[in-house]
Coordinates of C-alpha atoms in Angstrom, one line a residue:
Chain A
M1 CA 105.1 151.0 -120.5
T2 CA 108.6 150.1 -119.6
G3 CA 110.0 146.4 -120.0
T4 CA 110.8 144.1 -117.2
L5 CA 114.5 142.9 -116.9
F6 CA 114.7 139.0 -116.2
G7 CA 117.7 137.9 -114.5
I8 CA 118.1 134.2 -115.7
G9 CA 120.0 131.5 -114.1
L10 CA 120.9 128.8 -116.8
G11 CA 122.5 126.4 -114.5
P12 CA 126.2 125.4 -114.6
G13 CA 126.6 124.4 -118.5
D14 CA 124.7 121.4 -119.6
P15 CA 121.8 122.9 -121.5
G16 CA 119.5 120.1 -120.1
L17 CA 119.6 121.9 -117.0
I18 CA 118.1 125.2 -118.1
T19 CA 114.7 125.5 -116.6
R20 CA 111.6 125.3 -118.5
R21 CA 110.6 129.0 -117.7
A22 CA 114.2 130.0 -118.7
A23 CA 113.8 128.5 -121.8
E24 CA 110.6 130.0 -122.5
L25 CA 111.9 133.6 -121.6
I26 CA 115.0 133.2 -123.8
G27 CA 112.6 132.3 -126.7
T28 CA 110.3 135.0 -126.5
V29 CA 111.9 138.2 -125.2
P30 CA 113.4 141.1 -127.7
V31 CA 116.5 141.4 -126.1
I32 CA 119.1 139.3 -124.6
A33 CA 122.0 140.4 -122.4
Y34 CA 125.2 138.4 -121.2
P35 CA 128.5 138.9 -119.8
A36 CA 131.5 138.3 -121.9
L37 CA 135.1 138.2 -120.4
D38 CA 137.7 140.5 -121.8
G39 CA 136.1 140.4 -125.4
E40 CA 136.0 136.5 -125.4
E41 CA 133.2 134.5 -126.6
S42 CA 130.6 134.6 -124.0
F43 CA 130.3 131.1 -121.9
V44 CA 126.9 131.8 -120.6
R45 CA 125.5 132.7 -124.1
S46 CA 126.9 129.2 -125.5
I47 CA 124.8 127.4 -122.6
A48 CA 121.6 128.9 -123.9
A49 CA 122.9 129.2 -127.8
D50 CA 120.3 126.7 -129.4
L51 CA 117.5 128.9 -127.7
I52 CA 118.2 132.1 -128.8
P53 CA 116.2 133.2 -131.9
G54 CA 118.0 134.7 -134.8
H55 CA 116.0 137.9 -134.8
V56 CA 116.8 139.4 -131.5
R57 CA 118.9 142.1 -130.4
E58 CA 121.7 141.2 -128.3
I59 CA 123.9 143.2 -125.7
A60 CA 127.2 141.8 -125.1
I61 CA 128.5 143.1 -121.3
N62 CA 132.3 143.3 -121.8
I63 CA 133.8 142.6 -118.4
P64 CA 137.5 143.0 -118.0
M65 CA 139.2 140.4 -115.9
T66 CA 140.6 142.5 -113.3
V67 CA 140.8 142.6 -109.4
V68 CA 140.4 146.4 -109.0
R69 CA 137.2 147.8 -108.8
E70 CA 136.9 151.0 -111.3
P71 CA 137.3 149.0 -114.7
A72 CA 134.4 146.5 -113.7
Q73 CA 132.3 149.3 -112.3
A74 CA 132.4 151.1 -115.6
A75 CA 131.5 148.2 -117.4
Y76 CA 128.6 147.4 -115.4
D77 CA 127.6 151.1 -115.8
R78 CA 127.8 151.0 -119.5
G79 CA 126.0 147.5 -119.4
S80 CA 122.8 148.7 -117.2
A81 CA 122.9 152.0 -119.3
E82 CA 122.2 149.9 -122.6
I83 CA 119.7 147.7 -120.9
A84 CA 118.1 150.6 -119.2
K85 CA 117.6 152.4 -122.8
A86 CA 116.0 149.1 -124.0
L87 CA 113.6 148.8 -121.0
S88 CA 112.7 152.3 -121.2
D89 CA 111.6 151.7 -124.8
G90 CA 109.4 149.0 -123.9
D91 CA 111.3 146.0 -124.3
D92 CA 111.9 143.0 -121.9
V93 CA 115.3 142.2 -121.5
A94 CA 116.8 138.7 -120.6
C95 CA 120.0 138.7 -118.6
L96 CA 121.6 135.4 -119.0
C97 CA 123.5 134.3 -115.9
E98 CA 125.9 131.2 -115.4
G99 CA 124.5 129.1 -112.2
D100 CA 122.2 131.3 -110.2
P101 CA 122.2 135.1 -110.6
F102 CA 122.4 135.8 -106.9
L103 CA 125.0 133.2 -105.9
Y104 CA 128.4 134.5 -106.8
G105 CA 126.8 135.8 -109.9
S106 CA 127.5 139.3 -111.8
F107 CA 123.9 139.8 -112.2
M108 CA 123.7 141.2 -108.8
Y109 CA 125.8 144.5 -110.0
L110 CA 122.9 145.1 -112.7
H111 CA 120.4 144.3 -110.2
A112 CA 121.8 146.9 -107.9
R113 CA 122.0 149.5 -110.7
L114 CA 118.5 149.0 -112.0
A115 CA 115.9 147.4 -109.3
D116 CA 115.0 150.8 -108.0
R117 CA 113.9 152.1 -111.8
F118 CA 112.7 148.8 -113.3
R119 CA 110.7 145.8 -112.7
I120 CA 113.0 142.7 -112.3
E121 CA 112.2 139.0 -112.2
V122 CA 115.0 137.1 -111.0
V123 CA 114.6 133.2 -112.3
P124 CA 116.8 130.9 -110.2
G125 CA 119.0 128.5 -111.8
V126 CA 120.8 125.3 -110.9
T127 CA 123.8 126.1 -108.9
S128 CA 127.3 124.5 -109.4
L129 CA 127.2 123.6 -106.1
T130 CA 124.5 121.0 -106.2
A131 CA 125.8 120.4 -109.6
C132 CA 129.0 119.2 -108.4
A133 CA 127.5 117.1 -105.8
A134 CA 125.2 115.2 -108.1
K135 CA 128.2 114.5 -110.4
A136 CA 130.6 113.6 -107.7
G137 CA 127.7 111.4 -106.0
M138 CA 128.3 113.4 -102.8
P139 CA 125.2 114.3 -100.5
L140 CA 125.8 118.1 -99.5
A141 CA 123.6 117.7 -96.4
A142 CA 120.9 115.8 -94.7
R143 CA 118.8 116.4 -91.4
N144 CA 120.8 118.4 -88.9
G145 CA 124.1 118.8 -91.5
Q146 CA 125.3 122.2 -92.1
L147 CA 126.8 123.5 -95.2
T148 CA 129.6 126.4 -95.4
V149 CA 130.2 127.7 -99.1
L150 CA 133.6 129.7 -99.1
P151 CA 135.3 131.3 -102.3
G152 CA 138.9 130.3 -102.6
T153 CA 139.7 133.9 -103.1
L154 CA 139.7 134.2 -99.4
P155 CA 143.1 134.8 -97.4
E156 CA 144.7 131.5 -96.0
S157 CA 144.2 132.2 -92.4
E158 CA 140.5 133.3 -93.2
L159 CA 139.9 130.0 -94.9
E160 CA 141.7 128.1 -92.1
R161 CA 139.2 129.6 -89.7
R162 CA 136.4 129.0 -91.5
M163 CA 137.0 125.3 -92.4
D164 CA 138.1 124.3 -89.1
V165 CA 134.5 124.6 -87.6
A166 CA 132.6 123.8 -90.7
D167 CA 130.5 120.7 -91.2
S168 CA 130.0 120.2 -95.0
L169 CA 132.4 122.6 -97.2
A170 CA 132.0 123.7 -100.7
L171 CA 134.8 125.6 -102.0
L172 CA 134.2 127.6 -104.9
K173 CA 136.4 129.8 -107.4
V174 CA 139.2 127.6 -106.9
G175 CA 141.4 128.4 -109.9
R176 CA 144.6 129.8 -109.0
H177 CA 144.1 129.5 -105.5
L178 CA 144.2 125.4 -105.7
Q179 CA 147.6 125.1 -103.9
K180 CA 146.5 127.4 -101.3
L181 CA 143.4 125.6 -100.6
K182 CA 145.2 122.1 -100.7
T183 CA 147.7 123.5 -98.1
V184 CA 144.9 124.4 -95.6
I185 CA 142.8 121.2 -96.3
E186 CA 146.0 119.2 -95.6
R187 CA 146.7 121.0 -92.4
L188 CA 143.2 120.5 -91.2
G189 CA 143.4 116.7 -91.9
L190 CA 140.6 116.9 -94.7
L191 CA 142.4 115.7 -97.6
E192 CA 140.9 112.3 -97.9
R193 CA 137.5 113.3 -97.7
A194 CA 138.1 116.4 -100.3
I195 CA 136.6 115.8 -103.9
Y196 CA 137.8 117.9 -106.8
I197 CA 135.5 119.0 -109.7
E198 CA 136.2 120.9 -112.6
R199 CA 133.7 121.9 -115.5
A200 CA 130.9 120.0 -114.0
T201 CA 128.1 118.9 -116.6
L202 CA 130.4 119.8 -119.8
A203 CA 132.0 117.3 -121.9
E204 CA 135.3 118.3 -120.5
E205 CA 134.3 117.5 -116.8
R206 CA 136.9 115.9 -114.3
I207 CA 136.2 114.4 -111.2
C208 CA 138.8 113.1 -108.8
P209 CA 139.9 112.9 -105.3
L210 CA 141.6 116.4 -104.4
A211 CA 144.9 114.0 -103.8
D212 CA 144.8 113.3 -107.5
A213 CA 143.8 116.9 -108.7
P214 CA 145.9 118.3 -111.6
E215 CA 148.5 121.2 -110.7
S216 CA 146.6 124.2 -111.9
A217 CA 142.9 124.5 -112.0
P218 CA 140.3 126.4 -114.1
Y219 CA 138.1 129.2 -112.6
F220 CA 135.2 126.7 -113.0
S221 CA 136.4 124.5 -110.5
M222 CA 135.3 123.5 -107.1
I223 CA 136.5 121.5 -104.0
L224 CA 133.6 119.5 -102.0
I225 CA 134.2 118.1 -98.6
Q226 CA 131.7 116.1 -96.9
G227 CA 131.0 116.6 -93.2
T228 CA 129.7 114.4 -90.4
P229 CA 127.9 111.4 -92.2
D230 CA 124.1 111.5 -91.4
P231 CA 123.5 109.4 -88.5
W232 CA 120.1 108.0 -90.2
L233 CA 122.3 106.4 -93.3
Chain B
M1 CA 120.5 94.8 -118.6
T2 CA 119.2 96.3 -115.3
G3 CA 117.7 99.6 -115.4
T4 CA 119.3 103.1 -114.2
L5 CA 117.9 105.0 -111.2
F6 CA 117.4 108.8 -111.6
G7 CA 117.6 111.0 -108.7
I8 CA 115.5 114.0 -110.1
G9 CA 115.5 117.5 -108.4
L10 CA 112.4 119.3 -109.2
G11 CA 113.1 122.5 -107.6
P12 CA 111.1 124.4 -105.1
G13 CA 107.4 123.9 -106.5
D14 CA 106.8 126.1 -109.5
P15 CA 106.6 123.7 -112.2
G16 CA 108.4 126.4 -114.4
L17 CA 111.6 125.7 -112.5
I18 CA 111.6 122.0 -113.7
T19 CA 115.0 121.6 -115.8
R20 CA 114.3 120.4 -119.5
R21 CA 116.4 117.1 -118.5
A22 CA 114.2 116.2 -115.6
A23 CA 111.1 116.9 -118.0
E24 CA 112.7 114.9 -120.4
L25 CA 113.2 111.8 -118.0
I26 CA 109.8 112.0 -116.6
G27 CA 108.2 111.9 -120.0
T28 CA 110.1 108.8 -120.9
V29 CA 110.8 106.3 -117.9
P30 CA 108.5 103.4 -117.2
V31 CA 108.6 103.7 -113.7
I32 CA 108.2 107.1 -111.4
A33 CA 109.1 107.0 -107.5
Y34 CA 108.4 109.6 -105.0
P35 CA 107.9 110.4 -101.3
A36 CA 104.5 110.8 -99.8
L37 CA 104.3 111.9 -96.1
D38 CA 102.2 109.9 -93.7
G39 CA 99.9 108.8 -96.7
E40 CA 99.2 112.4 -97.6
E41 CA 99.1 113.5 -101.1
S42 CA 102.9 113.8 -102.4
F43 CA 103.9 117.3 -103.0
V44 CA 106.7 116.6 -105.1
R45 CA 104.5 114.5 -107.4
S46 CA 102.2 117.5 -107.4
I47 CA 104.9 119.6 -109.0
A48 CA 105.5 117.3 -112.2
A49 CA 101.9 116.3 -112.4
D50 CA 101.4 117.6 -115.9
L51 CA 104.6 115.8 -117.2
I52 CA 103.6 112.3 -115.9
P53 CA 102.1 110.1 -118.7
G54 CA 98.9 108.0 -117.7
H55 CA 100.4 104.6 -118.3
V56 CA 103.5 104.7 -116.1
R57 CA 103.8 102.4 -113.0
E58 CA 104.3 104.8 -110.0
I59 CA 106.1 103.8 -106.7
A60 CA 104.7 106.1 -103.7
I61 CA 107.3 105.9 -100.7
N62 CA 105.2 106.5 -97.8
I63 CA 107.3 108.2 -95.5
P64 CA 106.1 108.6 -91.7
M65 CA 106.4 111.8 -90.0
T66 CA 109.0 110.9 -87.2
V67 CA 111.8 112.1 -85.5
V68 CA 112.9 108.7 -84.6
R69 CA 115.0 106.7 -86.9
E70 CA 113.6 103.1 -87.2
P71 CA 110.3 103.7 -88.9
A72 CA 111.8 106.0 -91.3
Q73 CA 114.6 103.6 -92.1
A74 CA 111.8 100.9 -92.4
A75 CA 110.3 103.0 -95.0
Y76 CA 113.4 103.8 -97.1
D77 CA 114.2 99.9 -97.1
R78 CA 110.9 98.9 -98.1
G79 CA 110.9 101.6 -100.9
S80 CA 114.4 100.9 -102.0
A81 CA 113.4 97.2 -102.5
E82 CA 110.6 97.9 -104.8
I83 CA 112.8 100.1 -106.9
A84 CA 115.4 97.6 -106.7
K85 CA 113.0 95.1 -108.2
A86 CA 112.0 97.4 -111.0
L87 CA 115.5 98.3 -111.9
S88 CA 116.4 94.4 -111.9
D89 CA 113.5 93.7 -114.4
G90 CA 115.4 96.2 -116.7
D91 CA 113.2 99.2 -116.0
D92 CA 114.5 102.7 -115.3
V93 CA 113.2 104.6 -112.6
A94 CA 112.7 108.1 -112.0
C95 CA 112.6 109.3 -108.3
L96 CA 111.3 112.5 -107.9
C97 CA 112.8 115.0 -105.3
E98 CA 111.8 118.5 -104.1
G99 CA 114.7 121.2 -104.7
D100 CA 117.9 119.4 -105.1
P101 CA 118.2 115.7 -104.3
F102 CA 121.5 116.1 -102.3
L103 CA 120.8 119.4 -100.2
Y104 CA 118.6 118.2 -97.3
G105 CA 116.7 115.7 -99.7
S106 CA 115.5 112.1 -98.7
F107 CA 116.7 110.8 -102.0
M108 CA 120.2 110.3 -100.2
Y109 CA 118.6 107.3 -98.2
L110 CA 117.7 105.7 -101.6
H111 CA 121.0 106.6 -103.0
A112 CA 122.9 104.9 -99.8
R113 CA 120.9 101.7 -100.1
L114 CA 121.2 101.1 -104.0
A115 CA 124.3 102.9 -105.4
D116 CA 126.6 99.8 -105.0
R117 CA 124.1 97.8 -107.1
F118 CA 122.7 99.9 -109.7
R119 CA 123.8 102.7 -112.1
I120 CA 122.4 106.1 -110.5
E121 CA 122.2 109.4 -112.4
V122 CA 121.4 112.4 -110.1
V123 CA 119.8 115.2 -111.8
P124 CA 120.5 118.5 -109.9
G125 CA 117.6 120.9 -109.5
V126 CA 116.8 124.3 -108.2
T127 CA 117.2 124.7 -104.7
S128 CA 114.7 126.4 -102.2
L129 CA 117.7 128.6 -101.3
T130 CA 118.2 130.6 -104.5
A131 CA 114.7 130.6 -105.2
C132 CA 113.9 132.3 -101.9
A133 CA 116.7 134.6 -102.6
A134 CA 115.4 135.2 -106.1
K135 CA 112.0 136.1 -104.8
A136 CA 113.3 138.1 -101.9
G137 CA 115.4 140.2 -104.3
M138 CA 118.4 139.4 -102.0
P139 CA 121.8 138.5 -103.4
L140 CA 123.4 135.4 -101.3
A141 CA 126.9 135.9 -101.8
A142 CA 129.4 137.9 -104.2
R143 CA 133.2 137.9 -104.7
N144 CA 134.7 137.4 -101.3
G145 CA 131.6 136.6 -99.4
Q146 CA 130.5 133.6 -97.6
L147 CA 127.3 131.4 -97.3
T148 CA 126.1 129.5 -94.3
V149 CA 123.5 127.1 -94.6
L150 CA 122.0 125.8 -91.3
P151 CA 118.7 123.8 -90.7
G152 CA 116.3 125.4 -88.0
T153 CA 116.5 122.1 -86.4
L154 CA 119.8 122.7 -84.4
P155 CA 119.7 123.3 -80.8
E156 CA 119.9 126.9 -79.7
S157 CA 123.1 127.2 -78.5
E158 CA 124.7 125.5 -81.7
L159 CA 122.6 128.1 -83.8
E160 CA 124.1 130.9 -81.9
R161 CA 127.7 129.8 -81.9
R162 CA 127.4 129.2 -85.9
M163 CA 125.3 132.3 -86.7
D164 CA 127.7 134.6 -84.5
V165 CA 130.6 134.0 -87.1
A166 CA 128.8 133.6 -90.3
D167 CA 128.5 136.2 -93.2
S168 CA 125.4 135.4 -95.3
L169 CA 122.9 133.0 -93.7
A170 CA 120.3 130.7 -94.8
L171 CA 118.1 129.1 -92.2
L172 CA 116.3 126.1 -93.6
K173 CA 113.4 124.0 -92.1
V174 CA 111.9 126.9 -89.9
G175 CA 108.6 125.1 -89.2
R176 CA 108.1 124.8 -85.7
H177 CA 111.2 125.9 -84.8
L178 CA 110.7 129.8 -85.9
Q179 CA 110.5 131.3 -82.3
K180 CA 113.8 129.7 -81.4
L181 CA 115.1 131.2 -84.3
K182 CA 113.9 134.6 -83.9
T183 CA 115.1 134.6 -80.4
V184 CA 118.6 133.9 -81.5
I185 CA 118.4 136.4 -84.5
E186 CA 117.3 139.1 -82.1
R187 CA 119.9 138.3 -79.7
L188 CA 122.7 138.7 -82.1
G189 CA 121.3 141.9 -83.6
L190 CA 120.3 140.8 -86.8
L191 CA 116.6 141.0 -87.0
E192 CA 116.6 144.3 -89.2
R193 CA 118.5 142.1 -91.9
A194 CA 116.4 139.0 -91.5
I195 CA 113.9 138.3 -94.4
Y196 CA 111.0 135.4 -93.8
I197 CA 109.9 133.3 -96.9
E198 CA 107.3 130.8 -96.8
R199 CA 106.3 128.3 -99.8
A200 CA 108.6 130.0 -102.3
T201 CA 107.5 130.1 -105.9
L202 CA 104.0 128.6 -105.1
A203 CA 100.8 130.5 -105.3
E204 CA 100.7 130.8 -101.5
E205 CA 104.1 132.2 -101.5
R206 CA 104.9 134.8 -98.6
I207 CA 107.8 137.3 -98.1
C208 CA 108.2 139.6 -95.3
P209 CA 110.7 141.0 -92.9
L210 CA 111.2 138.5 -89.8
A211 CA 109.8 141.0 -87.5
D212 CA 106.4 140.9 -89.3
A213 CA 106.3 137.2 -89.7
P214 CA 103.5 134.9 -88.5
E215 CA 103.2 133.2 -85.0
S216 CA 103.7 129.6 -86.8
A217 CA 105.7 128.8 -89.9
P218 CA 105.0 125.7 -92.3
Y219 CA 107.8 123.2 -93.0
F220 CA 108.8 124.7 -96.3
S221 CA 109.9 128.1 -94.8
M222 CA 113.1 129.9 -94.6
I223 CA 115.1 132.9 -93.1
L224 CA 117.6 134.6 -95.2
I225 CA 120.0 137.2 -93.4
Q226 CA 122.2 139.2 -95.7
G227 CA 126.2 139.3 -94.8
T228 CA 128.6 142.1 -95.4
P229 CA 127.3 144.0 -98.4
D230 CA 129.6 143.5 -101.6
P231 CA 132.1 146.2 -101.7
W232 CA 132.2 146.5 -105.2
L233 CA 128.0 147.2 -105.2

C-alpha cells in the first residue's frame, strides 16, 4: 500500500486560520514536507510549528531564489523524489503550503511530478486574497461584481492593459514591483482607491492607503483596489 | 462596553474546512447570526451545527430570494437592527458566512450597515474558488498566471468580452445560467478545458468535464477553465 500525499493550505500566516482538517492531518501523518527558501528557516513550517509532533520525519525542500527555470526544477525533482520514496514505503506525507496550494503555490510543481503515480488530496486553505480583504475591511466582490487577480511580476504594459478593464483588482507578489505598480495605478486614476497590505494576519501586519506605502515592499504584500460599488449597498 | 461583530467565513461546506479561529469564536460568543433563504433551513448554520452550543441565542436573518433590491434591503435592515441591539447590550455576535465573508458574501450588507457604529472583525474563510480547484485537481494560477472571477449572472455579451481576454477563469453562481455560460464557452473554443463542479466538498459533490454536465445546475456550482500552462511545469 503506497501512502497518500496531502497538499495542505495553511492560510496566510495566523495559525488560527489553519483549518481543522489541516490541523488533524499535520498531527497524524508520519512525514511532513515543506519548502524552505535558500536554506532559510521555512516560513510555512513556522505557521504550523505548534501542531507538528516531535517524532515525525521532516522533508525540507530547499528552493533556490531564482528567476531561471533549471535550478528550481532540479529542487522540485529532488523534493518529489524524496516524497515519492516515503509514499512508496507506505507513509502518508503532508506537504505544507502557504495560503492555498493551487493559488500561486509551489505545491503544483510537486503535484505535476507525482499525480500520475500517487493518490493526492489537496486541502484548500484561506488565501492571502481574502485575508487581506478581511483585514482591510474591503469587500472584494458582490452580486455582479468581478475580481481580477494579477501578479505584480507582469510587464508594465500587460498590467496596464488588464487593469484598465478590470472591476475589483488584487495585485499579488508586490515586493520589488511596488514602484512599477504604483506608476500604472496612478496613470489609470486608481490611486485613491488602492490599499496596500503587507504581512496580513501576522504581528508585523501593515495596512495603509497605497499613497502612504513605504518605498520598498516585502514579497508578502498586496494591493487591493475596489471596483464599482455594489448598487445594493 | 458594546460587543464585537465577527463576520466568520466557514468555507464551502465541509466542516473540516472551518478554521480554528472560527471554531473557537462559535464556541464562545453568546449570540450567533446567520442568513436563511426564504425561511428554509440555513445552509451555513448546518456547516457549523456541531460547534454551536445549545444555550446561545440565534438570530436567523430571513433573506427573500429575489432579484429586486427593496425586499432584500429590508431584510438586511431588520437583521442588522437585531444584531445592533445585541451588540449595544454588550454581547459579541458571530455572523456565520458561507465561503469567505467578502467574496460574494451577504455579510457585506451587514458590514455596510454596522461598521460605522460597532467594532467588526472579519475572519476570512476558505472560498469555494480554491475548494473547487482542490477537488478538481486544477491549479488556478502560478507565477505570471492571471485569474479572473466572474459571476454567471452577467449578461452574455459582457461574459464573452471578459472571458475572451482572460487567462485562468472561475465562473461562479452558475445555477440557472448554465446554458448561457456553456454557449459562450463553446463559442470561445474553451469547452475542452472547462470543468464543472457542484456542491464542492459536500457528500453530494459532483465534478465532470463541462461537456458532460447535467442540464440544470444548483446555485452552488462553478465552472473552472485553466489558462496558459505554467512554463515551469
